[in-house]
Short mmCIF file of C-alpha atoms and ligand atoms in Angstrom, two decimals:
data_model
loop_
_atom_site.label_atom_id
_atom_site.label_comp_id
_atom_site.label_asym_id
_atom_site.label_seq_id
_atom_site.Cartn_x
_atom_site.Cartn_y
_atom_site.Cartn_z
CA UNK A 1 29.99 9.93 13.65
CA UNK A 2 31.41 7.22 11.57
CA UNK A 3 30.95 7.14 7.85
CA UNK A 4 31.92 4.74 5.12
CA UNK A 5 32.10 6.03 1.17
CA UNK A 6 32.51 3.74 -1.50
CA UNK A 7 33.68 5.02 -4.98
CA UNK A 8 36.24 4.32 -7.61
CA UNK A 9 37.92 7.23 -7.87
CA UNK A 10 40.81 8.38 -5.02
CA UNK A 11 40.14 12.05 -5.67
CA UNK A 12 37.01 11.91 -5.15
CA UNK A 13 37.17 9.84 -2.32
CA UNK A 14 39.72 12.46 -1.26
CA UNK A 15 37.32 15.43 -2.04
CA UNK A 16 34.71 13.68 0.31
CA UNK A 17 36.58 13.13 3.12
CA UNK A 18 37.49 16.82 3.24
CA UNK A 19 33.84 17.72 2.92
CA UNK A 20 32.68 15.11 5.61
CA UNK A 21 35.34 16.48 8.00
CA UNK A 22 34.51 20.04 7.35
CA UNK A 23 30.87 19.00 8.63
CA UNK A 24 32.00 17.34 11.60
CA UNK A 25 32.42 13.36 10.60
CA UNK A 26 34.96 12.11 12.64
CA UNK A 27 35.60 8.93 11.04
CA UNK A 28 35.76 8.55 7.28
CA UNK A 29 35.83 5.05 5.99
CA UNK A 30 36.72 4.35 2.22
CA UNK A 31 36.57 1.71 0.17
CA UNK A 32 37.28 1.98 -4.12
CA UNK A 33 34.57 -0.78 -4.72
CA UNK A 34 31.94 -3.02 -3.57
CA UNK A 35 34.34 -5.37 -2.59
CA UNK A 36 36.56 -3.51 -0.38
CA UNK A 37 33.34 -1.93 0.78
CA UNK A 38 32.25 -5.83 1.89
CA UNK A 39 35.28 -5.92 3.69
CA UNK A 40 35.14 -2.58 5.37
CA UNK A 41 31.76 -3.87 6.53
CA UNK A 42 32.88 -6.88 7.74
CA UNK A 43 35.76 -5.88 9.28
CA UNK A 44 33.57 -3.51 12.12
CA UNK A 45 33.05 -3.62 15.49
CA UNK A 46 31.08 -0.89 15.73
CA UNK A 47 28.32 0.71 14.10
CA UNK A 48 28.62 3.04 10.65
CA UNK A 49 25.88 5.52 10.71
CA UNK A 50 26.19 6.08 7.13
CA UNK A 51 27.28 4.65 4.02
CA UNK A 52 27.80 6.26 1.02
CA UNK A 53 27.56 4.46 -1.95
CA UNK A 54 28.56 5.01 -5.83
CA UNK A 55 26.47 3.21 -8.76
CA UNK A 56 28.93 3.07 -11.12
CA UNK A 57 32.01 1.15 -9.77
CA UNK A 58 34.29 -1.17 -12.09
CA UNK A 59 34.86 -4.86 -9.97
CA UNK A 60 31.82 -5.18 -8.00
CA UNK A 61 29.08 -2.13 -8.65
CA UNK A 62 27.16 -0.16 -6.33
CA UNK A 63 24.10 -2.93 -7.18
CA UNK A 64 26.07 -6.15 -6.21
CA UNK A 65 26.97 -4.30 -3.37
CA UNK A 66 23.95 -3.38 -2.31
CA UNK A 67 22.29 -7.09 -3.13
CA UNK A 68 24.99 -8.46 -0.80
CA UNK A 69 24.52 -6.10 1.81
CA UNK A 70 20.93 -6.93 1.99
CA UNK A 71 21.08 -10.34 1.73
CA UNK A 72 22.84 -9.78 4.63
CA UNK A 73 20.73 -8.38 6.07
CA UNK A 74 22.27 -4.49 6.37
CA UNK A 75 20.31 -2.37 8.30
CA UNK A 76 21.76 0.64 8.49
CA UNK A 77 21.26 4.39 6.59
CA UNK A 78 22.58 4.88 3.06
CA UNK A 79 23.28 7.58 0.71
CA UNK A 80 23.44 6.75 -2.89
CA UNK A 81 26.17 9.01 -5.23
CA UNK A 82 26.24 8.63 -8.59
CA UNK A 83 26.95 10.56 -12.06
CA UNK A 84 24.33 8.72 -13.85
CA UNK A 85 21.16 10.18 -14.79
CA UNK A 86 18.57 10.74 -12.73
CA UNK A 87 16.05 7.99 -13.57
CA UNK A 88 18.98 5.72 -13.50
CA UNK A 89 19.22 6.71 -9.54
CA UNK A 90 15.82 6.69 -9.05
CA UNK A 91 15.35 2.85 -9.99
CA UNK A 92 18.43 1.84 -7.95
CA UNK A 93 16.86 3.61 -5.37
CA UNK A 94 13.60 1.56 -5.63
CA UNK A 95 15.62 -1.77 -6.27
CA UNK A 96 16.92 -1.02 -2.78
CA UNK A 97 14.10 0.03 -1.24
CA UNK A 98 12.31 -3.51 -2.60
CA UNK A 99 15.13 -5.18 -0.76
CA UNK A 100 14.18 -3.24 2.40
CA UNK A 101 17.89 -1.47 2.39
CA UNK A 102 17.14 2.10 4.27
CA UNK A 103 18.11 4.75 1.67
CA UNK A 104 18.06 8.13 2.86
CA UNK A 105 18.75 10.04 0.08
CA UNK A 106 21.15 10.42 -3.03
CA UNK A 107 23.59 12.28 -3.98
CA UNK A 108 24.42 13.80 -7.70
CA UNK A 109 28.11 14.29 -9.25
CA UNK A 110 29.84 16.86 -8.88
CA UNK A 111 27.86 16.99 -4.97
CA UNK A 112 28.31 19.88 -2.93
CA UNK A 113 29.01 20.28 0.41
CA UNK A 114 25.21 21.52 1.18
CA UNK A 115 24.37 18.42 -0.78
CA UNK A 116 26.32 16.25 2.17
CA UNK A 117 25.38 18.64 4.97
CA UNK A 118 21.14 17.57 3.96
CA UNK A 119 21.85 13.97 3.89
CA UNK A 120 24.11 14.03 7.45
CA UNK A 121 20.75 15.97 8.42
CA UNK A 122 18.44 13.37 7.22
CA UNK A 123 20.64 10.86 10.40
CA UNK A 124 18.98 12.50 13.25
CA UNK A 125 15.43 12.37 11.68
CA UNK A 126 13.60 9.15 12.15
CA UNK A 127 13.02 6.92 9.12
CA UNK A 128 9.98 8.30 7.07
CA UNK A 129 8.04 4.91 6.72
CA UNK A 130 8.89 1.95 8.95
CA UNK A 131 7.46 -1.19 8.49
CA UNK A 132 4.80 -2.26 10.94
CA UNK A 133 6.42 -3.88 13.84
CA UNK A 134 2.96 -5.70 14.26
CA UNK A 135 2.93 -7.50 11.28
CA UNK A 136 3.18 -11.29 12.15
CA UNK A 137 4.22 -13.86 9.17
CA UNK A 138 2.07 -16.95 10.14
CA UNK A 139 1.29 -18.42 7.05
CA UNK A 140 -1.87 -20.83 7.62
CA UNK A 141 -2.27 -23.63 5.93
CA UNK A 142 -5.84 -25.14 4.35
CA UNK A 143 -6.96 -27.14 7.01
CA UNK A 144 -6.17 -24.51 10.02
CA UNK A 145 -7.80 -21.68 7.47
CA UNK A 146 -10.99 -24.06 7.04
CA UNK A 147 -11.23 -24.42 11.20
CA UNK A 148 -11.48 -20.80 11.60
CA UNK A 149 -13.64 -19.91 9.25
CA UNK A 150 -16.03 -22.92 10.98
CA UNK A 151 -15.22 -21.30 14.29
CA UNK A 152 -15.64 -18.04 12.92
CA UNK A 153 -12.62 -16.38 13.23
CA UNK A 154 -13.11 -14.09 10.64
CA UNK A 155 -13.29 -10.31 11.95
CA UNK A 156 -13.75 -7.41 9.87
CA UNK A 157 -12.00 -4.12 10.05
CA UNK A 158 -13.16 -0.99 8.37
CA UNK A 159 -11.24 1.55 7.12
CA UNK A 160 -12.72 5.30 6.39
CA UNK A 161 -12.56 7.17 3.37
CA UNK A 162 -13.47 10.86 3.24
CA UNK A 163 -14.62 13.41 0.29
CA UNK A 164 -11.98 15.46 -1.23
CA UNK A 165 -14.38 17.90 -1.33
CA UNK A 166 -15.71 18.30 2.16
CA UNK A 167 -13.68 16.11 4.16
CA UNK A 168 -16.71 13.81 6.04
CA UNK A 169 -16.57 10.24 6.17
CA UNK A 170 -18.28 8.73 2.91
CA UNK A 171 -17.82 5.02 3.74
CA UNK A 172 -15.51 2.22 4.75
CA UNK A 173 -13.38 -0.52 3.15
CA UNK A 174 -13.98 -4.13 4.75
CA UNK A 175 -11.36 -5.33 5.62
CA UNK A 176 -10.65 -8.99 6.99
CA UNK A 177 -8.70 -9.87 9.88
CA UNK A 178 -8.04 -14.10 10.99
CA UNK A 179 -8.35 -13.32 15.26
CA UNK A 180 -5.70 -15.71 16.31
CA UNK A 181 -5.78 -16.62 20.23
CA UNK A 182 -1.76 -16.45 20.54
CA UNK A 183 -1.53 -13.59 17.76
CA UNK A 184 -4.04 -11.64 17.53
CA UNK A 185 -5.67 -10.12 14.38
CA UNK A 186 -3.40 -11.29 11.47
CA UNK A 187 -3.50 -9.35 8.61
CA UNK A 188 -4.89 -10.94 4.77
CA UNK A 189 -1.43 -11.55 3.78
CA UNK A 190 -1.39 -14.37 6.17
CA UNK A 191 -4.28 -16.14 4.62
CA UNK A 192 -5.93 -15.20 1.66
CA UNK A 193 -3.76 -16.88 -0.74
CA UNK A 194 -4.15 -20.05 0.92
CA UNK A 195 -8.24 -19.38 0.93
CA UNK A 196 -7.82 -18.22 -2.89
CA UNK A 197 -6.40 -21.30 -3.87
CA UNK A 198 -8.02 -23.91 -1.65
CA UNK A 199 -11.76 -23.81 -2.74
CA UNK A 200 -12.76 -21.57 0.30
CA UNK A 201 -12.82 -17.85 -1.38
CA UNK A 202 -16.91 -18.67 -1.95
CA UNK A 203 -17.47 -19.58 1.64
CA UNK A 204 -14.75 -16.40 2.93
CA UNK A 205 -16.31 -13.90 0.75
CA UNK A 206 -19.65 -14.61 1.86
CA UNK A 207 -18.99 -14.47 5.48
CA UNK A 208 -17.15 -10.90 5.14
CA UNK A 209 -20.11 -9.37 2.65
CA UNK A 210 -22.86 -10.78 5.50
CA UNK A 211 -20.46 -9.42 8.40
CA UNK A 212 -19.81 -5.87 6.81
CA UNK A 213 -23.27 -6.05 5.77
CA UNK A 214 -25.06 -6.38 8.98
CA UNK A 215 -22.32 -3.64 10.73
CA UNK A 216 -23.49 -1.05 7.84
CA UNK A 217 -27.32 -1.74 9.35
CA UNK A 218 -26.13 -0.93 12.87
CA UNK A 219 -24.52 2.39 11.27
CA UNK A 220 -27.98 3.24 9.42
CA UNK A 221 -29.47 2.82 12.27
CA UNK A 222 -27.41 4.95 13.98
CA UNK A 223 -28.23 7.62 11.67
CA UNK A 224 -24.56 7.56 9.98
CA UNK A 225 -24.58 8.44 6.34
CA UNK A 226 -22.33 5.49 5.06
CA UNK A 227 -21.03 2.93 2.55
CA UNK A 228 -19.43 -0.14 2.25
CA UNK A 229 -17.11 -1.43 0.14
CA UNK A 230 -16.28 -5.40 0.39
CA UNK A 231 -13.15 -7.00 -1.71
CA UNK A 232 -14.57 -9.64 -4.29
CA UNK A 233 -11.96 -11.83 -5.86
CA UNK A 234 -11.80 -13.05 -9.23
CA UNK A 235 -11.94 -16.30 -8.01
CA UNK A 236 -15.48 -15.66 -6.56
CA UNK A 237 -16.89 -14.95 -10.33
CA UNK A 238 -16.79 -19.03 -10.76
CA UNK A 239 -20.93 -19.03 -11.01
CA UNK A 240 -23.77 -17.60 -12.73
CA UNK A 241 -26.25 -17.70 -9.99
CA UNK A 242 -23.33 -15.20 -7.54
CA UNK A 243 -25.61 -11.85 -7.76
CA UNK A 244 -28.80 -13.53 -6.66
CA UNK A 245 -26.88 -15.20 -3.94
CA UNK A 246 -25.03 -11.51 -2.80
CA UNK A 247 -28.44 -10.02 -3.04
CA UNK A 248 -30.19 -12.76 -0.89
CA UNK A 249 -27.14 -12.13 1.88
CA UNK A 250 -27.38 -8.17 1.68
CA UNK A 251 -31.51 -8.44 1.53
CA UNK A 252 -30.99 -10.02 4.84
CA UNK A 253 -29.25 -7.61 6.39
CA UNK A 254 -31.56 -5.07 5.56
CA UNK A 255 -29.44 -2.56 3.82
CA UNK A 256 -29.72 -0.99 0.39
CA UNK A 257 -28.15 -2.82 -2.15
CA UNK A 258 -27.17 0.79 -3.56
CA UNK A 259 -25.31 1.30 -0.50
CA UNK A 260 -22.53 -1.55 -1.11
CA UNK A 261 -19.40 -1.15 -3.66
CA UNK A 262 -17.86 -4.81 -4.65
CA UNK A 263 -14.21 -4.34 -5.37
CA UNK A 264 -12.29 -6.52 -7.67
CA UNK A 265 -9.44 -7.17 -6.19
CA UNK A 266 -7.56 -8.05 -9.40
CA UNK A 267 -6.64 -6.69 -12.08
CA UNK A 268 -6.39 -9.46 -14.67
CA UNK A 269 -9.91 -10.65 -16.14
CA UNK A 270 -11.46 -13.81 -15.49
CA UNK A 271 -10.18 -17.08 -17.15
CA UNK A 272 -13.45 -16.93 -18.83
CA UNK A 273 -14.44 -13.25 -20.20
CA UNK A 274 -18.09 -13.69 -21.19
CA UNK A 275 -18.92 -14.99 -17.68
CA UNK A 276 -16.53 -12.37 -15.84
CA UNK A 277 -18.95 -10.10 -17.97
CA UNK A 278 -22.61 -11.39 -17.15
CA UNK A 279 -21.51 -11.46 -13.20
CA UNK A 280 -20.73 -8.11 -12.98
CA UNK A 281 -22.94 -6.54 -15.76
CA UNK A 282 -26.02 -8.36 -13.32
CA UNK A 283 -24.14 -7.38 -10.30
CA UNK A 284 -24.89 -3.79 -11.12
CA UNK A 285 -28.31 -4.46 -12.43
CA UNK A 286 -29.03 -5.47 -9.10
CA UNK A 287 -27.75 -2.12 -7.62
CA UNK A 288 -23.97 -3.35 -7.11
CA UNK A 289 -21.83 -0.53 -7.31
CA UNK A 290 -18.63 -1.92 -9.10
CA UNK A 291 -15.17 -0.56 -8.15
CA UNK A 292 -11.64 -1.98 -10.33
CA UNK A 293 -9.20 -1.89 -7.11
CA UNK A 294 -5.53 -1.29 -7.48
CA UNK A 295 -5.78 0.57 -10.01
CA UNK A 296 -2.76 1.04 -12.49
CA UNK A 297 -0.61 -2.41 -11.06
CA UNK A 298 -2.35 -5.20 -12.89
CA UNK A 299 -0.73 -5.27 -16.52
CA UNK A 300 -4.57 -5.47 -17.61
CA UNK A 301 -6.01 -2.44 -15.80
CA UNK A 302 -6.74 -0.76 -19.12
CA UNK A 303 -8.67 -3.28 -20.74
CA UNK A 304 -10.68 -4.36 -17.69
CA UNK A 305 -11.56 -0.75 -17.60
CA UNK A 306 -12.59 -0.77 -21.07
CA UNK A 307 -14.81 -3.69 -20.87
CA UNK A 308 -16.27 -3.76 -17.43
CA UNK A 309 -18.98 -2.19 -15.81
CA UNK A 310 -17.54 -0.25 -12.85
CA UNK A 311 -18.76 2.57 -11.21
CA UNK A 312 -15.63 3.42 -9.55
CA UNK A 313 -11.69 3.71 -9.52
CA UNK A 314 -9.37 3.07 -7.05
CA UNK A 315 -5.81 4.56 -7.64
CA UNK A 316 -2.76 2.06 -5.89
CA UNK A 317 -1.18 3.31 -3.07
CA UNK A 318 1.72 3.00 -5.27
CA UNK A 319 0.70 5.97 -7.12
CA UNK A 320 -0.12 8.07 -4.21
CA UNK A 321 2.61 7.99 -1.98
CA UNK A 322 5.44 9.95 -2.61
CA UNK A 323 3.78 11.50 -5.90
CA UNK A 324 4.72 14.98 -5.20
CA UNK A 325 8.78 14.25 -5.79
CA UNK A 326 8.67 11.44 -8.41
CA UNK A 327 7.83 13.08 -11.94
CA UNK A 328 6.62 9.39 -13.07
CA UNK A 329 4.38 8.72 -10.30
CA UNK A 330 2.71 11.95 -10.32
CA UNK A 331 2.06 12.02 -13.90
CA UNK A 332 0.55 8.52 -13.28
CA UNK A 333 -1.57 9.26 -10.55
CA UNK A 334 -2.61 12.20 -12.39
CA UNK A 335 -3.53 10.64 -15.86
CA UNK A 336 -5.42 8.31 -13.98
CA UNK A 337 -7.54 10.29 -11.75
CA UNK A 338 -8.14 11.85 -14.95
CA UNK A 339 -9.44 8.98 -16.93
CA UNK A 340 -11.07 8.24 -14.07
CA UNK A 341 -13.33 11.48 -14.23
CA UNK A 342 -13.43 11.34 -17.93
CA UNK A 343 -15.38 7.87 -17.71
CA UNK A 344 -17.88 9.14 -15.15
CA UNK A 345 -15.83 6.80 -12.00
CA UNK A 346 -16.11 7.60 -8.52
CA UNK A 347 -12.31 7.89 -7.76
CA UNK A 348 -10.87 7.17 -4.85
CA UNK A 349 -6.93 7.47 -3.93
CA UNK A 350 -5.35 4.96 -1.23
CA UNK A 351 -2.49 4.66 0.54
CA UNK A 352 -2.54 8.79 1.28
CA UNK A 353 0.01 8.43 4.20
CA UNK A 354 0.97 12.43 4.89
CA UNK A 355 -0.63 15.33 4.17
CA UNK A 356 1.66 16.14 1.16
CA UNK A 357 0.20 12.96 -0.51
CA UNK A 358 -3.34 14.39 0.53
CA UNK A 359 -3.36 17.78 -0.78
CA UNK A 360 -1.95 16.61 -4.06
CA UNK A 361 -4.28 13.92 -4.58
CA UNK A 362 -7.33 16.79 -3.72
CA UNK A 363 -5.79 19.32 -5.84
CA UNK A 364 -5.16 16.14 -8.71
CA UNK A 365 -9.19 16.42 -8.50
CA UNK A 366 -10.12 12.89 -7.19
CA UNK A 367 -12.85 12.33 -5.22
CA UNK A 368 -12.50 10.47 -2.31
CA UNK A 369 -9.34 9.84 -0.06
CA UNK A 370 -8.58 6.52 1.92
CA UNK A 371 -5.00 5.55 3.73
CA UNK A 372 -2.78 5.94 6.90
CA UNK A 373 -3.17 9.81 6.97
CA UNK A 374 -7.06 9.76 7.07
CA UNK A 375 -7.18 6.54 9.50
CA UNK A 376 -5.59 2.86 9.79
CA UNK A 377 -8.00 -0.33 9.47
CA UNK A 378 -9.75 -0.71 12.67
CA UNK A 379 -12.49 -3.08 14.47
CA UNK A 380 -16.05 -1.16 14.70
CA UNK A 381 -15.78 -0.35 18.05
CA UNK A 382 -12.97 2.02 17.21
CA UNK A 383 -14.37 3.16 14.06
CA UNK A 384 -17.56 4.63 15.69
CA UNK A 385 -15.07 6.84 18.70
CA UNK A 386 -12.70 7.59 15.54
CA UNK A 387 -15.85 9.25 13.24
CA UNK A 388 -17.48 10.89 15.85
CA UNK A 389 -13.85 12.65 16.74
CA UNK A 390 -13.17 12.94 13.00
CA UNK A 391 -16.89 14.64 12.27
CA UNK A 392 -16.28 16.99 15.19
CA UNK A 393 -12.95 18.54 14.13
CA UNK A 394 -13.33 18.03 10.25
CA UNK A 395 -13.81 21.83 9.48
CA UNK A 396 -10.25 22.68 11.63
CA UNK A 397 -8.39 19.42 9.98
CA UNK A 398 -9.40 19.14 6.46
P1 C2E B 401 -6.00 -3.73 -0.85
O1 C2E B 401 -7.20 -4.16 -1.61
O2 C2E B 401 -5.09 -2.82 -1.61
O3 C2E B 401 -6.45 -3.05 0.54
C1 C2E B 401 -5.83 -1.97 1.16
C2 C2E B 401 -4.64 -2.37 2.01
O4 C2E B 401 -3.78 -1.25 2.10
C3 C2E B 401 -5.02 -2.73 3.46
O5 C2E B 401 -4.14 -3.72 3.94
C4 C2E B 401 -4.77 -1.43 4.18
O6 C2E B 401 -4.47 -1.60 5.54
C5 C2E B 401 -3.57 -0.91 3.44
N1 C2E B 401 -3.48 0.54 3.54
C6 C2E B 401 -4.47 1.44 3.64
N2 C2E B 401 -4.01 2.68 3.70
C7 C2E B 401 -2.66 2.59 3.64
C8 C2E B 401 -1.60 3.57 3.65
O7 C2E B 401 -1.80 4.78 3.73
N3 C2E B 401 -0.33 3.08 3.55
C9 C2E B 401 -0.07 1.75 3.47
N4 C2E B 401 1.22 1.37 3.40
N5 C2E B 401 -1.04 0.82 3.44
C10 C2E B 401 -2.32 1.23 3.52
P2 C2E B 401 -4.66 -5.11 4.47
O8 C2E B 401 -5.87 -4.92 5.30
O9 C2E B 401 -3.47 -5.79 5.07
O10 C2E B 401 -5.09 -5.86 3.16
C11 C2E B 401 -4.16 -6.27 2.22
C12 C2E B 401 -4.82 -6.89 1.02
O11 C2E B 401 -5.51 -8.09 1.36
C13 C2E B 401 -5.88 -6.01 0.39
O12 C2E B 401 -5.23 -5.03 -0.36
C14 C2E B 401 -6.66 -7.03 -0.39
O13 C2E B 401 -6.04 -7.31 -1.63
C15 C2E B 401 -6.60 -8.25 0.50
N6 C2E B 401 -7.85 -8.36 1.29
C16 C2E B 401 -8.16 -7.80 2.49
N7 C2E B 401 -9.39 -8.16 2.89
C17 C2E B 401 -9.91 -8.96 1.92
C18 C2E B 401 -11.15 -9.63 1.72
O14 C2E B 401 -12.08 -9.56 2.52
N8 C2E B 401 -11.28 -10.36 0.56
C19 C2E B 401 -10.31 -10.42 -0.38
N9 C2E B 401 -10.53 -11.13 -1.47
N10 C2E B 401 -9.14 -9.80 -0.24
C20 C2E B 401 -8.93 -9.07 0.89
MG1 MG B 402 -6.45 -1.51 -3.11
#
């Protein structure tokens, strides 16, 4: 095992070569700052499974170092070390996690040699969340977005959510997919902002509410207790006339209006607040449930909340993941599911990716769970195998 340590002072360096030898490191790389650590880097042949990295370094700090390194596009594990305080750590940790550097833990002045010995551990254990290998960048532009939504190339996927409570199925998010014949089903990233600023949101929206809306009949007529929810963007709330026009598409589905939850995808209100207002207030007049999505990321969650009518609340992913050993993010998620409950919402946590998130988020008291640990986005074909399997083994799992 190779391993490279950067920091400023010899004895230390010293100090953690003897540790990392006493553990069974072979090689022990050193470099006294970011620098010499470029160097280092650039100076091997072969791979270094770890690197070990101080914040505070005079020359070139752990931070430049870690910029250059992923700029360069540095892929492998690292270990941050540092005497600063905690929540100093914890943000260079998420700086380098932004920058897609693959931190696998830090270590805390004066460390110890179990400290080292649980970070060498952490090398033979895979990385907790990879990104999905999937995920195609293909961004469209207008005119290709305009021929597939003429050809109809829109698909919907539907993720579940389940009750805290009891663990069934309660509903499904709609989620759209652009089926591409050499890539397959690209994910919203790929298109949406194109659609949201090309004049084609209006015709987009309509065609996922209609699609989602017709697969809910199929599921009431299958005797499945469910709901939809369907992503409404700001950018949709640019007439008066929109809730007569949802109603008319959901009317002709035959489904219960009551049965469908519009989610605003943004946080910020609408360039013009008294409209933003009469939409949604006639929305939910005409049986609209109204849910503020991403809750806690827009800088304006709080005062949408304030003046809107919603019916529900969905916490960011942000919040949920990794909640249970970040201080911040817990007390977040847990003010918020709070407020939540205190203003009568239906609350619902996403992102829940293991079943550490889970429990905390049940115990937290929210309502309803969506994300990676329940069930990924999937076509309706899947979704119908996936709840019949989920409905059938709920007591044992949840
Ligand atoms: P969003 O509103 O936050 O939707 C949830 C996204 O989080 C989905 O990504 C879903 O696959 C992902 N997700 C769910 N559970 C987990 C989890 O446990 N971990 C992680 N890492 N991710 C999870 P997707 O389908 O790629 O959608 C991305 C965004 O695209 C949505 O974010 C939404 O803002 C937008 N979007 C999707 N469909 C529509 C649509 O029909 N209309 C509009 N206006 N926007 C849409
Ligand atoms: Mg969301």
């Amino acid at each position: 095992m190779r391993v490279l340590v950067l920091d400023d002072d010899e004895f230390m360096l010293e100090f953690i070569t003897h540790l990392l030898r006493e553990l069974g490191v072979s090689e022990v790389l050193v470099a006294t700052d970011g620098r010499a650590g470029l160097f280092v880097l650039a100076a091997q042949v072969a791979e270094i499974d770890l690197l070990i990295c101080d914040i505070e370094m005079p020359g070139m700090d752990g931070i430049e170092f870690l910029r250059n390194i992923a700029d360069q596009g540095y892929c492998g594990k690292i270990a941050l070390f540092s005497g600063v305080d905690e929540d100093l750590l914890k943000a260079v940790e998420r700086m380098a996690l932004v920058r897609k550097l693959n931190i696998i833990g830090s270590l805390t002045k004066p460390v110890t040699i179990g400290a080292l010995a649980a970070v060498l551990q952490q090398l033979s254990s895979p990385r907790q969340s990879t990104p999905d290998p999937d995920k195609i960048q293909q961004v469209f532009d207008v005119e290709e977005i305009e021929k597939a939504l003429m050809a109809d190339q829109i698909d919907v996927y539907y993720q579940p959510k389940i009750s805290a409570l009891t663990g069934h199925v309660t509903g499904v998010e709609c989620l759209a997919r652009l089926r591409h014949a050499q890539y397959g089903h690209l994910t919203p990233d790929n298109f949406i902002p194109v659609i949201k600023c090309s004049g084609l949101i209006n015709d987009f929206t309509s065609r996922v509410l209609r699609k989602s809306a017709n697969q809910l009949n199929m599921w009431l007529r299958q005797a499945l207790d469910l709901r939809i929810s369907v992503k409404v963007s700001m950018e949709n709330l640019d007439r008066f006339n929109l809730p007569e026009i949802y109603e008319r598409t959901v009317r002709a589905c035959n489904v219960p209006i009551e049965r469908i939850t519009l989610e605003m995808t943004e946080g910020k209100l609408g360039k013009d607040f008294a409209q933003t207002l009469d939409i949604l207030t006639r929305l939910r007049l005409k049986g609209f449930g109204l849910a503020i999505d991403d809750f806690g990321t827009g800088y304006s969650s709080m005062e949408t909340l304030k003046h809107m009518p919603f019916t529900e609340m969905k916490i960011d992913r942000a919040f949920a993941h990794g909640a249970t050993n970040d201080v911040v993010t817990r007390a977040i998620l847990e003010s918020s599911i709070k407020l939540g409950r205190t203003l009568n919402l239906n609350v619902v946590v996403e992102g829940i990716e293991t079943e550490t998130d889970y429990h905390l988020a049940v115990e937290l008291g929210c309502d309803e769970i969506q994300g990676f640990f329940v069930a990924k986005p999937m076509p309706a074909d899947d979704f119908i195998k996936w709840y019949i399997a989920h409905e059938s083994t709920n007591d044992k799992r949840f």
